[in-house]
Tab-separated table of C-alpha atoms in Angstrom:
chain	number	residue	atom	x	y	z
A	1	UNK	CA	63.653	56.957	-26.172
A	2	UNK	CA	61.648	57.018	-29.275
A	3	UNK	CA	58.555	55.328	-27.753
A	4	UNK	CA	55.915	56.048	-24.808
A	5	UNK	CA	55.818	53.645	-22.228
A	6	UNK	CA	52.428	53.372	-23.260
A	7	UNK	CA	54.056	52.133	-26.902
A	8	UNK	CA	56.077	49.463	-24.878
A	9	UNK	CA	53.092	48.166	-22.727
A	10	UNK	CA	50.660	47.640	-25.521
A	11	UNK	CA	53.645	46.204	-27.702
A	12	UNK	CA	54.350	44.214	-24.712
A	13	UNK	CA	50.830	43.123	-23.704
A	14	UNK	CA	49.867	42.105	-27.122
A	15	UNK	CA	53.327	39.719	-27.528
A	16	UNK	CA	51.144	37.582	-24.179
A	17	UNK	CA	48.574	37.730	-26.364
A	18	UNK	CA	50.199	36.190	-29.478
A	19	UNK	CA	51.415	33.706	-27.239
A	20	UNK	CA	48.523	32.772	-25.186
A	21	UNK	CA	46.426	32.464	-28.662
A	22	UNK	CA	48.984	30.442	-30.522
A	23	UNK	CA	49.221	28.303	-27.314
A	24	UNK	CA	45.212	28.236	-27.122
A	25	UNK	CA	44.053	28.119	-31.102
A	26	UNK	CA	42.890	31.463	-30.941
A	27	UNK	CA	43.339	34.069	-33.810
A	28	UNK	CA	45.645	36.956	-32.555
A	29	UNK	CA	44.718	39.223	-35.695
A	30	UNK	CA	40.748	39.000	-34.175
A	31	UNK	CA	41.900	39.490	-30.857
A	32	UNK	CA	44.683	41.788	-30.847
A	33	UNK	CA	41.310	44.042	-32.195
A	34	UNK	CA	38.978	43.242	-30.007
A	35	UNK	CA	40.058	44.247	-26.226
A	36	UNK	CA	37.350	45.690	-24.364
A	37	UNK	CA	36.657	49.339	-24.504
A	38	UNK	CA	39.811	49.438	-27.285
A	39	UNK	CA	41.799	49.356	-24.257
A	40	UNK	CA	45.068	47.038	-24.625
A	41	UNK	CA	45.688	45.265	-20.705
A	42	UNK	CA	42.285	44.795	-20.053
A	43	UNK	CA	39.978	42.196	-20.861
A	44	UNK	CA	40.201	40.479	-24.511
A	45	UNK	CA	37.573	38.640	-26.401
A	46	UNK	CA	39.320	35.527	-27.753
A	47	UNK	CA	37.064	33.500	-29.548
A	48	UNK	CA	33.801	32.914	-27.609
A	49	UNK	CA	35.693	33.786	-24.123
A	50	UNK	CA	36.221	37.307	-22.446
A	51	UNK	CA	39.755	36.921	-21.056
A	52	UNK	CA	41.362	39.301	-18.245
A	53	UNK	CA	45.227	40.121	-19.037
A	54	UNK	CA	45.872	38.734	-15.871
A	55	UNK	CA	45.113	35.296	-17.032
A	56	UNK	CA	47.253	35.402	-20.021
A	57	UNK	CA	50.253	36.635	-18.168
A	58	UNK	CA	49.251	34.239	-15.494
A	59	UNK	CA	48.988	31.390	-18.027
A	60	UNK	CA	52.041	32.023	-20.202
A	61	UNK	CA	54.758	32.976	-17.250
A	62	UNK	CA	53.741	29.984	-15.428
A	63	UNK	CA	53.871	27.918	-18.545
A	64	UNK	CA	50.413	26.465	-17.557
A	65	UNK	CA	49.031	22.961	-18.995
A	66	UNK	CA	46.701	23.626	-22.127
A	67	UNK	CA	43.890	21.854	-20.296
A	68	UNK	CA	43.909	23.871	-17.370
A	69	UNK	CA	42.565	27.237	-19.084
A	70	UNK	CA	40.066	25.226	-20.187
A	71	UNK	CA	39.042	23.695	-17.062
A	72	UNK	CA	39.407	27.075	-15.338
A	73	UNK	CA	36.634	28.186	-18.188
A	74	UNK	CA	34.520	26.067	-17.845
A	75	UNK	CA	34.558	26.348	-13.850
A	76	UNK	CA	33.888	30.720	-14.144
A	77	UNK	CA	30.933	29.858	-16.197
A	78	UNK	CA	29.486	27.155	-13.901
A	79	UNK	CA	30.652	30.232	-11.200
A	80	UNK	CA	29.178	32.604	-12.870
A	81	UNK	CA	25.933	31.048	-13.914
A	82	UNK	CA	24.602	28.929	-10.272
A	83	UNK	CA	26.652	32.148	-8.089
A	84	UNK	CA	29.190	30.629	-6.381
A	85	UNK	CA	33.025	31.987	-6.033
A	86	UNK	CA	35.859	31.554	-8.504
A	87	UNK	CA	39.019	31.761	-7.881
A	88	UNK	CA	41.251	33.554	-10.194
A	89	UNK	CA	43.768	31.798	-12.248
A	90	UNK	CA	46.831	31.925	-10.543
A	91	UNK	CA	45.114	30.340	-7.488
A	92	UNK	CA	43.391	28.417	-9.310
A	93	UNK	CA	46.665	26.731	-10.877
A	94	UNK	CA	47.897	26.761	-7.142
A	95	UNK	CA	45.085	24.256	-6.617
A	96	UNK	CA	43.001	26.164	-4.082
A	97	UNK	CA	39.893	24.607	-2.396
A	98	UNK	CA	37.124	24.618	-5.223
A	99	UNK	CA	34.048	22.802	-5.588
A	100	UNK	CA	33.920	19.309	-7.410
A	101	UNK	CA	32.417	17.854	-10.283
A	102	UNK	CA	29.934	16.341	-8.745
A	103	UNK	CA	29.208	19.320	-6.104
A	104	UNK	CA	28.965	21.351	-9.387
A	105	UNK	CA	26.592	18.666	-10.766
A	106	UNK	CA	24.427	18.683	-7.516
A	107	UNK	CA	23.797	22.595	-7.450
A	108	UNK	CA	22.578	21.879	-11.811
A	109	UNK	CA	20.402	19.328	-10.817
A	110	UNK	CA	19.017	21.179	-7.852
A	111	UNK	CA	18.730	24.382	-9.896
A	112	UNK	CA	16.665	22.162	-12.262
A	113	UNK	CA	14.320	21.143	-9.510
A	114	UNK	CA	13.767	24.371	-8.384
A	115	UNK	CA	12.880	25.999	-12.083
A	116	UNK	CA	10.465	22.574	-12.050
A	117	UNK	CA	8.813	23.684	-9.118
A	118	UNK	CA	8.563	27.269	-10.493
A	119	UNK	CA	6.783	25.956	-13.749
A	120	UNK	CA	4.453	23.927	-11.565
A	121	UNK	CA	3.495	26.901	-8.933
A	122	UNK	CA	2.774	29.295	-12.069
A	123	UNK	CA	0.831	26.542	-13.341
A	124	UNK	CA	-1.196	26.232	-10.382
A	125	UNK	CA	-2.063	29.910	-10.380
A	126	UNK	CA	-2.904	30.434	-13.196
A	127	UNK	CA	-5.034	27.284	-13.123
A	128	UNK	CA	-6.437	29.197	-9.872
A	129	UNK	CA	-7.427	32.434	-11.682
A	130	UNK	CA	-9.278	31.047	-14.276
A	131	UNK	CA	-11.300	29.714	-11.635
A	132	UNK	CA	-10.003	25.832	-11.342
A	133	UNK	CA	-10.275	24.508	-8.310
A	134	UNK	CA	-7.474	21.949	-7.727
């Protein structure tokens, strides 16, 4: 055997990645060069998007619809940003409880009412200290 197993698993880990970036518009060259920590298996920058191995195997063996990685994107971001659970992918494509749209939507807009209130309670004190009375 002329090559480590550790030869065969980043030969083999990067051939998902070729896939999963022709199948996704991403360019392999960039991203075969860019996994975190220069550590092949891991997490991969692929354009814009940090992307867990898992998800590319995930999303090539199961042949998964383009839109779906997508989708699943954009739902670990909402996730990510208002602090409510993700699934992973593979669950995810199972079609495991997850909040809506509009659930989604409601936690934005109350997020947004809250920073609004912030503004408004800094504005009172410091409407306070300089000796305002309201």
């Amino acid at each position: 055997m002329n090559k480590t197993l550790k030869q065969q698993f980043e030969e083999v880990v990067n051939a998902y990645l070729l896939e999963f970036c022709n199948k996704h518009d991403f360019d392999y060259a960039e991203a075969k060069r860019i996994w975190v920590a220069n550590k092949p298996g891991g997490v991969v920058l692929c354009g814009d998007y940090y992307v867990d191995f898992d998800e590319i195997r995930t999303d090539i063996d199961r042949d998964a619809p383009e839109e779906e990685f997508w989708k699943y994107q954009d739902y670990l971001i909402d996730a990510h940003t208002f602090g409510f659970r993700c699934p992973n992918y593979e669950n995810w494509l199972d079609g495991c409880p997850r909040l809506s749209k509009e659930q989604i939507n409601e936690i934005i807009a109350g997020r947004h009412r809250i920073e609004k209130m912030k503004e408004q309670l800094e504005e009172t004190i410091k409407d306070y200290e300089q000796g305002i009375k309201l």
